PDB file of C-alpha atoms in Angstrom:
ATOM      1  CA  UNK A 841     -20.549  90.630  92.984  1.00 51.00           C
ATOM      2  CA  UNK A 842     -20.464  89.585  89.246  1.00 44.00           C
ATOM      3  CA  UNK A 843     -23.648  91.733  88.610  1.00 46.00           C
ATOM      4  CA  UNK A 844     -22.029  94.763  90.381  1.00 48.00           C
ATOM      5  CA  UNK A 845     -18.939  94.385  88.265  1.00 41.00           C
ATOM      6  CA  UNK A 846     -20.982  94.156  85.144  1.00 40.00           C
ATOM      7  CA  UNK A 847     -22.856  97.315  85.914  1.00 41.00           C
ATOM      8  CA  UNK A 848     -19.646  99.117  86.895  1.00 41.00           C
ATOM      9  CA  UNK A 849     -18.083  97.951  83.488  1.00 41.00           C
ATOM     10  CA  UNK A 850     -21.120  99.142  81.597  1.00 38.00           C
ATOM     11  CA  UNK A 851     -21.078 102.518  83.258  1.00 43.00           C
ATOM     12  CA  UNK A 852     -17.427 103.126  82.518  1.00 44.00           C
ATOM     13  CA  UNK A 853     -17.969 102.005  78.970  1.00 43.00           C
ATOM     14  CA  UNK A 854     -20.850 104.335  78.646  1.00 45.00           C
ATOM     15  CA  UNK A 855     -18.774 107.186  80.010  1.00 51.00           C
ATOM     16  CA  UNK A 856     -16.404 106.868  77.168  1.00 52.00           C
ATOM     17  CA  UNK A 857     -18.946 106.075  74.339  1.00 50.00           C
ATOM     18  CA  UNK A 858     -18.579 109.377  72.552  1.00 85.00           C
ATOM     19  CA  UNK A 859     -17.851 111.174  69.433  1.00 92.00           C
ATOM     20  CA  UNK A 860     -15.036 113.795  69.520  1.00 97.00           C
ATOM     21  CA  UNK A 861     -14.640 116.754  67.267  1.00 98.00           C
ATOM     22  CA  UNK A 862     -10.828 117.443  66.871  1.00 98.00           C
ATOM     23  CA  UNK A 863      -9.400 120.377  65.014  1.00 98.00           C
ATOM     24  CA  UNK A 864      -6.086 119.348  63.561  1.00 97.00           C
ATOM     25  CA  UNK A 865      -3.351 121.239  61.757  1.00 93.00           C
ATOM     26  CA  UNK A 866      -3.075 120.020  58.215  1.00 88.00           C
ATOM     27  CA  UNK A 867       0.519 118.729  58.475  1.00 90.00           C
ATOM     28  CA  UNK A 868      -0.723 116.007  60.934  1.00 94.00           C
ATOM     29  CA  UNK A 869      -3.208 114.610  58.202  1.00 90.00           C
ATOM     30  CA  UNK A 870      -0.565 111.914  57.388  1.00 88.00           C
ATOM     31  CA  UNK A 871      -0.291 110.612  60.870  1.00 94.00           C
ATOM     32  CA  UNK A 872      -3.690 111.052  62.146  1.00 96.00           C
ATOM     33  CA  UNK A 873      -4.990 107.710  60.794  1.00 95.00           C
ATOM     34  CA  UNK A 874      -2.493 105.709  62.678  1.00 96.00           C
ATOM     35  CA  UNK A 875      -2.855 107.776  65.837  1.00 98.00           C
ATOM     36  CA  UNK A 876      -6.698 107.228  65.805  1.00 98.00           C
ATOM     37  CA  UNK A 877      -6.173 103.434  65.250  1.00 98.00           C
ATOM     38  CA  UNK A 878      -3.813 103.137  68.205  1.00 98.00           C
ATOM     39  CA  UNK A 879      -6.174 105.167  70.418  1.00 98.00           C
ATOM     40  CA  UNK A 880      -9.137 103.140  69.387  1.00 98.00           C
ATOM     41  CA  UNK A 881      -7.323  99.998  70.577  1.00 97.00           C
ATOM     42  CA  UNK A 882      -7.661 101.499  74.109  1.00 97.00           C
ATOM     43  CA  UNK A 883     -11.001 103.227  73.637  1.00 97.00           C
ATOM     44  CA  UNK A 884     -13.030 101.354  70.875  1.00 96.00           C
ATOM     45  CA  UNK A 885     -16.107 103.347  71.697  1.00 95.00           C
ATOM     46  CA  UNK A 886     -14.749 106.725  71.089  1.00 97.00           C
ATOM     47  CA  UNK A 887     -15.263 107.953  67.602  1.00 97.00           C
ATOM     48  CA  UNK A 888     -12.848 110.696  66.338  1.00 97.00           C
ATOM     49  CA  UNK A 889     -13.928 113.179  63.787  1.00 97.00           C
ATOM     50  CA  UNK A 890     -11.164 115.322  62.529  1.00 97.00           C
ATOM     51  CA  UNK A 891     -11.176 118.699  60.747  1.00 97.00           C
ATOM     52  CA  UNK A 892      -8.026 119.178  58.886  1.00 95.00           C
ATOM     53  CA  UNK A 893      -6.808 122.727  57.630  1.00 91.00           C
ATOM     54  CA  UNK A 894      -4.426 125.496  58.623  1.00 89.00           C
ATOM     55  CA  UNK A 895      -4.101 126.397  62.215  1.00 92.00           C
ATOM     56  CA  UNK A 896      -5.208 129.948  61.522  1.00 91.00           C
ATOM     57  CA  UNK A 897      -8.436 128.887  59.955  1.00 94.00           C
ATOM     58  CA  UNK A 898      -9.145 126.487  62.751  1.00 96.00           C
ATOM     59  CA  UNK A 899      -8.553 129.183  65.261  1.00 97.00           C
ATOM     60  CA  UNK A 900     -11.016 131.451  63.544  1.00 97.00           C
ATOM     61  CA  UNK A 901     -13.566 128.686  63.602  1.00 98.00           C
ATOM     62  CA  UNK A 902     -13.158 128.055  67.210  1.00 98.00           C
ATOM     63  CA  UNK A 903     -13.490 131.698  68.101  1.00 98.00           C
ATOM     64  CA  UNK A 904     -16.604 131.714  65.922  1.00 97.00           C
ATOM     65  CA  UNK A 905     -18.165 128.975  68.028  1.00 97.00           C
ATOM     66  CA  UNK A 906     -17.240 125.731  66.100  1.00 97.00           C
ATOM     67  CA  UNK A 907     -17.975 122.715  68.229  1.00 96.00           C
ATOM     68  CA  UNK A 908     -14.467 121.269  68.611  1.00 98.00           C
ATOM     69  CA  UNK A 909     -13.333 119.438  71.746  1.00 98.00           C
ATOM     70  CA  UNK A 910      -9.543 119.489  71.114  1.00 98.00           C
ATOM     71  CA  UNK A 911      -7.177 121.640  69.086  1.00 98.00           C
ATOM     72  CA  UNK A 912      -4.042 120.367  67.707  1.00 98.00           C
ATOM     73  CA  UNK A 913      -2.106 123.297  66.267  1.00 96.00           C
ATOM     74  CA  UNK A 914       0.927 123.605  63.945  1.00 92.00           C
ATOM     75  CA  UNK A 915       2.430 126.153  66.362  1.00 92.00           C
ATOM     76  CA  UNK A 916       2.029 127.443  69.905  1.00 96.00           C
ATOM     77  CA  UNK A 917       0.689 131.045  69.094  1.00 94.00           C
ATOM     78  CA  UNK A 918      -2.844 130.091  68.207  1.00 96.00           C
ATOM     79  CA  UNK A 919      -3.523 127.790  71.075  1.00 98.00           C
ATOM     80  CA  UNK A 920      -1.996 130.296  73.417  1.00 98.00           C
ATOM     81  CA  UNK A 921      -4.355 132.903  72.088  1.00 97.00           C
ATOM     82  CA  UNK A 922      -7.342 130.664  72.788  1.00 98.00           C
ATOM     83  CA  UNK A 923      -6.130 129.985  76.226  1.00 98.00           C
ATOM     84  CA  UNK A 924      -5.758 133.698  76.763  1.00 98.00           C
ATOM     85  CA  UNK A 925      -9.284 134.273  75.718  1.00 97.00           C
ATOM     86  CA  UNK A 926     -10.715 131.528  77.974  1.00 98.00           C
ATOM     87  CA  UNK A 927     -11.694 129.298  74.940  1.00 98.00           C
ATOM     88  CA  UNK A 928      -9.176 126.562  76.050  1.00 98.00           C
ATOM     89  CA  UNK A 929      -9.060 125.113  79.509  1.00 98.00           C
ATOM     90  CA  UNK A 930      -5.572 123.657  79.519  1.00 98.00           C
ATOM     91  CA  UNK A 931      -2.359 125.595  78.924  1.00 98.00           C
ATOM     92  CA  UNK A 932      -0.917 124.701  75.579  1.00 98.00           C
ATOM     93  CA  UNK A 933       1.598 121.877  75.686  1.00 98.00           C
ATOM     94  CA  UNK A 934       3.997 120.764  72.929  1.00 97.00           C
ATOM     95  CA  UNK A 935       3.004 117.346  71.492  1.00 97.00           C
ATOM     96  CA  UNK A 936       5.409 117.520  68.492  1.00 96.00           C
ATOM     97  CA  UNK A 937       8.102 119.468  66.791  1.00 95.00           C
ATOM     98  CA  UNK A 938       7.842 119.848  63.054  1.00 92.00           C
ATOM     99  CA  UNK A 939      10.544 120.641  60.538  1.00 91.00           C
ATOM    100  CA  UNK A 940      10.706 122.039  56.834  1.00 96.00           C
ATOM    101  CA  UNK A 941      11.683 120.210  53.807  1.00 97.00           C
ATOM    102  CA  UNK A 942      12.075 121.019  50.068  1.00 98.00           C
ATOM    103  CA  UNK A 943       9.962 118.880  47.613  1.00 98.00           C
ATOM    104  CA  UNK A 944       9.866 118.814  43.947  1.00 97.00           C
ATOM    105  CA  UNK A 945       8.700 116.228  41.320  1.00 96.00           C
ATOM    106  CA  UNK A 946      11.893 117.149  39.460  1.00 94.00           C
ATOM    107  CA  UNK A 947      15.520 116.140  40.301  1.00 94.00           C
ATOM    108  CA  UNK A 948      17.197 119.237  41.975  1.00 95.00           C
ATOM    109  CA  UNK A 949      20.675 119.996  43.251  1.00 95.00           C
ATOM    110  CA  UNK A 950      20.015 120.201  46.945  1.00 96.00           C
ATOM    111  CA  UNK A 951      23.651 120.745  47.837  1.00 96.00           C
ATOM    112  CA  UNK A 952      23.005 124.454  47.044  1.00 96.00           C
ATOM    113  CA  UNK A 953      20.824 124.702  50.181  1.00 97.00           C
ATOM    114  CA  UNK A 954      18.407 127.622  50.340  1.00 98.00           C
ATOM    115  CA  UNK A 955      20.092 129.070  47.224  1.00 98.00           C
ATOM    116  CA  UNK A 956      18.505 126.463  45.038  1.00 97.00           C
ATOM    117  CA  UNK A 957      15.252 128.435  45.065  1.00 98.00           C
ATOM    118  CA  UNK A 958      17.091 131.193  43.130  1.00 97.00           C
ATOM    119  CA  UNK A 959      18.073 129.064  40.242  1.00 95.00           C
ATOM    120  CA  UNK A 960      16.985 129.796  36.650  1.00 94.00           C
ATOM    121  CA  UNK A 961      15.119 126.591  36.550  1.00 94.00           C
ATOM    122  CA  UNK A 962      12.819 127.635  39.481  1.00 97.00           C
ATOM    123  CA  UNK A 963       9.926 129.771  38.219  1.00 97.00           C
ATOM    124  CA  UNK A 964       7.391 129.041  40.982  1.00 98.00           C
ATOM    125  CA  UNK A 965       7.746 128.116  44.664  1.00 98.00           C
ATOM    126  CA  UNK A 966       4.963 126.739  46.742  1.00 98.00           C
ATOM    127  CA  UNK A 967       4.597 127.685  50.409  1.00 98.00           C
ATOM    128  CA  UNK A 968       1.564 127.543  52.784  1.00 94.00           C
ATOM    129  CA  UNK A 969       0.005 130.895  53.438  1.00 94.00           C
ATOM    130  CA  UNK A 970       2.312 132.383  56.161  1.00 94.00           C
ATOM    131  CA  UNK A 971      -0.664 134.408  57.536  1.00 90.00           C
ATOM    132  CA  UNK A 972      -2.566 131.199  58.635  1.00 87.00           C
ATOM    133  CA  UNK A 973      -0.063 128.354  58.392  1.00 88.00           C
ATOM    134  CA  UNK A 974       2.944 128.139  60.778  1.00 88.00           C
ATOM    135  CA  UNK A 975       4.948 126.188  58.276  1.00 92.00           C
ATOM    136  CA  UNK A 976       4.403 128.899  55.573  1.00 94.00           C
ATOM    137  CA  UNK A 977       5.654 131.437  58.254  1.00 93.00           C
ATOM    138  CA  UNK A 978       8.722 129.221  58.743  1.00 95.00           C
ATOM    139  CA  UNK A 979       9.312 129.051  55.056  1.00 97.00           C
ATOM    140  CA  UNK A 980       9.361 132.832  54.716  1.00 98.00           C
ATOM    141  CA  UNK A 981      11.677 133.010  57.872  1.00 98.00           C
ATOM    142  CA  UNK A 982      14.044 130.445  56.255  1.00 98.00           C
ATOM    143  CA  UNK A 983      14.203 132.349  52.961  1.00 98.00           C
ATOM    144  CA  UNK A 984      14.683 135.673  54.653  1.00 98.00           C
ATOM    145  CA  UNK A 985      17.498 134.422  56.893  1.00 98.00           C
ATOM    146  CA  UNK A 986      19.059 132.709  53.811  1.00 98.00           C
ATOM    147  CA  UNK A 987      18.985 136.118  52.155  1.00 98.00           C
ATOM    148  CA  UNK A 988      16.971 134.858  49.159  1.00 98.00           C
ATOM    149  CA  UNK A 989      13.450 136.094  50.018  1.00 98.00           C
ATOM    150  CA  UNK A 990      13.629 139.337  48.166  1.00 98.00           C
ATOM    151  CA  UNK A 991      15.012 137.575  45.151  1.00 97.00           C
ATOM    152  CA  UNK A 992      12.176 135.066  44.877  1.00 98.00           C
ATOM    153  CA  UNK A 993       9.143 136.572  46.604  1.00 97.00           C
ATOM    154  CA  UNK A 994       7.550 137.372  43.191  1.00 98.00           C
ATOM    155  CA  UNK A 995       7.653 133.622  42.376  1.00 98.00           C
ATOM    156  CA  UNK A 996       5.852 132.398  45.569  1.00 98.00           C
ATOM    157  CA  UNK A 997       2.533 130.497  45.198  1.00 98.00           C
ATOM    158  CA  UNK A 998       0.437 130.476  48.329  1.00 97.00           C
ATOM    159  CA  UNK A 999      -1.445 127.376  49.364  1.00 96.00           C
ATOM    160  CA  UNK A1000      -4.141 127.284  51.963  1.00 90.00           C
ATOM    161  CA  UNK A1001      -2.635 124.536  54.026  1.00 86.00           C
ATOM    162  CA  UNK A1002       0.430 122.382  54.138  1.00 85.00           C
ATOM    163  CA  UNK A1003      -1.265 119.475  52.428  1.00 87.00           C
ATOM    164  CA  UNK A1004      -2.257 121.723  49.537  1.00 94.00           C
ATOM    165  CA  UNK A1005       1.373 122.986  49.419  1.00 95.00           C
ATOM    166  CA  UNK A1006       2.484 119.335  48.850  1.00 95.00           C
ATOM    167  CA  UNK A1007       0.033 119.080  45.871  1.00 96.00           C
ATOM    168  CA  UNK A1008       1.306 122.398  44.464  1.00 98.00           C
ATOM    169  CA  UNK A1009       4.979 121.377  44.983  1.00 98.00           C
ATOM    170  CA  UNK A1010       4.396 118.236  42.854  1.00 97.00           C
ATOM    171  CA  UNK A1011       2.030 119.504  40.141  1.00 96.00           C
ATOM    172  CA  UNK A1012       1.953 123.336  39.846  1.00 97.00           C
ATOM    173  CA  UNK A1013       5.431 124.666  40.920  1.00 98.00           C
ATOM    174  CA  UNK A1014       8.980 123.843  40.603  1.00 98.00           C
ATOM    175  CA  UNK A1015       9.673 123.306  44.295  1.00 98.00           C
ATOM    176  CA  UNK A1016       7.842 123.681  47.573  1.00 98.00           C
ATOM    177  CA  UNK A1017       8.522 124.187  51.193  1.00 98.00           C
ATOM    178  CA  UNK A1018       6.667 121.327  53.012  1.00 96.00           C
ATOM    179  CA  UNK A1019       6.257 119.821  56.406  1.00 92.00           C
ATOM    180  CA  UNK A1020       8.796 116.988  56.615  1.00 93.00           C
ATOM    181  CA  UNK A1021       6.062 114.803  58.201  1.00 91.00           C
ATOM    182  CA  UNK A1022       4.156 114.656  54.840  1.00 90.00           C
ATOM    183  CA  UNK A1023       6.896 112.612  53.374  1.00 93.00           C
ATOM    184  CA  UNK A1024       6.293 109.643  55.496  1.00 88.00           C
ATOM    185  CA  UNK A1025       2.854 108.589  54.096  1.00 82.00           C
ATOM    186  CA  UNK A1026       2.759 105.589  51.738  1.00 83.00           C
ATOM    187  CA  UNK A1027       1.815 107.664  48.709  1.00 85.00           C
ATOM    188  CA  UNK A1028       4.927 109.728  49.182  1.00 91.00           C
ATOM    189  CA  UNK A1029       7.447 106.897  49.332  1.00 88.00           C
ATOM    190  CA  UNK A1030       8.175 107.165  45.589  1.00 93.00           C
ATOM    191  CA  UNK A1031       9.900 110.467  46.115  1.00 95.00           C
ATOM    192  CA  UNK A1032      13.521 110.062  47.291  1.00 94.00           C
ATOM    193  CA  UNK A1033      15.703 112.131  49.672  1.00 95.00           C
ATOM    194  CA  UNK A1034      18.413 113.915  47.757  1.00 96.00           C
ATOM    195  CA  UNK A1035      16.562 113.582  44.608  1.00 96.00           C
ATOM    196  CA  UNK A1036      13.066 114.890  45.097  1.00 96.00           C
ATOM    197  CA  UNK A1037      13.412 116.249  48.755  1.00 97.00           C
ATOM    198  CA  UNK A1038      15.845 117.356  51.319  1.00 97.00           C
ATOM    199  CA  UNK A1039      15.721 119.000  54.674  1.00 96.00           C
ATOM    200  CA  UNK A1040      15.820 122.730  55.049  1.00 97.00           C
ATOM    201  CA  UNK A1041      18.672 123.813  57.280  1.00 96.00           C
ATOM    202  CA  UNK A1042      17.034 124.064  60.752  1.00 93.00           C
ATOM    203  CA  UNK A1043      19.285 126.863  61.575  1.00 96.00           C
ATOM    204  CA  UNK A1044      17.372 129.207  59.312  1.00 98.00           C
ATOM    205  CA  UNK A1045      14.026 129.212  61.129  1.00 96.00           C
ATOM    206  CA  UNK A1046      12.535 128.886  64.485  1.00 91.00           C
ATOM    207  CA  UNK A1047      11.771 125.428  65.643  1.00 86.00           C
ATOM    208  CA  UNK A1048       8.079 124.537  64.943  1.00 92.00           C
ATOM    209  CA  UNK A1049       6.652 123.718  68.374  1.00 96.00           C
ATOM    210  CA  UNK A1050       3.125 122.267  67.723  1.00 96.00           C
ATOM    211  CA  UNK A1051       0.632 122.743  70.692  1.00 98.00           C
ATOM    212  CA  UNK A1052      -2.398 120.936  71.934  1.00 98.00           C
ATOM    213  CA  UNK A1053      -5.202 122.217  74.058  1.00 98.00           C
ATOM    214  CA  UNK A1054      -8.437 120.943  75.473  1.00 98.00           C
ATOM    215  CA  UNK A1055     -11.159 123.366  74.507  1.00 98.00           C
ATOM    216  CA  UNK A1056     -13.954 124.834  76.751  1.00 97.00           C
ATOM    217  CA  UNK A1057     -16.697 122.716  75.258  1.00 95.00           C
ATOM    218  CA  UNK A1058     -14.832 119.525  76.453  1.00 97.00           C
ATOM    219  CA  UNK A1059     -13.861 120.818  79.873  1.00 96.00           C
ATOM    220  CA  UNK A1060     -15.709 118.008  81.612  1.00 95.00           C
ATOM    221  CA  UNK A1061     -15.708 115.433  78.946  1.00 96.00           C
ATOM    222  CA  UNK A1062     -13.726 112.257  79.967  1.00 96.00           C
ATOM    223  CA  UNK A1063     -13.547 111.085  76.307  1.00 97.00           C
ATOM    224  CA  UNK A1064     -11.757 114.376  75.354  1.00 98.00           C
ATOM    225  CA  UNK A1065      -9.477 114.122  78.295  1.00 97.00           C
ATOM    226  CA  UNK A1066      -8.617 110.566  77.196  1.00 98.00           C
ATOM    227  CA  UNK A1067      -7.598 111.502  73.740  1.00 98.00           C
ATOM    228  CA  UNK A1068      -5.678 114.581  75.054  1.00 98.00           C
ATOM    229  CA  UNK A1069      -3.758 112.314  77.339  1.00 98.00           C
ATOM    230  CA  UNK A1070      -3.193 109.827  74.628  1.00 98.00           C
ATOM    231  CA  UNK A1071      -1.636 112.489  72.442  1.00 98.00           C
ATOM    232  CA  UNK A1072       0.994 113.127  75.116  1.00 97.00           C
ATOM    233  CA  UNK A1073       1.722 109.420  75.715  1.00 97.00           C
ATOM    234  CA  UNK A1074       4.690 107.317  74.773  1.00 97.00           C
ATOM    235  CA  UNK A1075       2.535 105.400  72.198  1.00 97.00           C
ATOM    236  CA  UNK A1076       1.619 108.628  70.348  1.00 98.00           C
ATOM    237  CA  UNK A1077       5.184 109.832  70.511  1.00 97.00           C
ATOM    238  CA  UNK A1078       6.375 106.688  68.733  1.00 97.00           C
ATOM    239  CA  UNK A1079       3.934 107.188  65.925  1.00 96.00           C
ATOM    240  CA  UNK A1080       4.783 110.890  65.532  1.00 96.00           C
ATOM    241  CA  UNK A1081       8.499 110.003  65.453  1.00 94.00           C
ATOM    242  CA  UNK A1082       7.785 107.553  62.660  1.00 92.00           C
ATOM    243  CA  UNK A1083       6.243 110.336  60.656  1.00 92.00           C
ATOM    244  CA  UNK A1084       9.223 112.533  60.819  1.00 89.00           C
ATOM    245  CA  UNK A1085       8.449 114.628  63.882  1.00 92.00           C
ATOM    246  CA  UNK A1086      10.621 115.346  66.844  1.00 88.00           C
ATOM    247  CA  UNK A1087       8.961 114.980  70.357  1.00 90.00           C
ATOM    248  CA  UNK A1088       9.544 116.604  73.595  1.00 79.00           C
TER     249      UNK A1088
END
């Protein structure tokens, strides 16, 4: 009996001994390390290889045959398009809701709300490329609804991803619209709420539902299914909340 149990255990272990390629929206780069560590407590033999960039770029790569197993997008539009094209085998599900924040290396008067970007001291404003990054699209929407977009559009500096937007906000521009989740990493703790950053009024933009899908390549892969299920689990939700996300 012990031999049979040992064989079964080895077979199960072997089924999950794998490497996964996960396409992940750049805003999750600050939380992914902790998510992977928690996942590997359960499945130590599954190695996660993440590719982090804008959701639009990742979608283009998937459509061009990139060998990803799972896609964690910064919105629902891109995974829904992949599902409609048959490139994803699960209907997109919300794994987190993201929100926008202002960030600057300078001390700004955040009591002005969205009007702060029209100040005479604001010459350059960093946002993620709204064509490829959902947080960039949300930033444009917030400025438009706040009736400041036409006043400041000439001052916008476009980054390729939300992580690059953080860099620009702190080094190359006067302020930036970033994913709030980026503020919860250790290296960002020096920047204080109300001094260097503040929430953008959530009434100014559509809630950023972030979607996950299992891709066609991994349709019958138990390791991919394990990670997909983990990302929708209570353990993953607790980590995401700790990094400033809301979860369904």
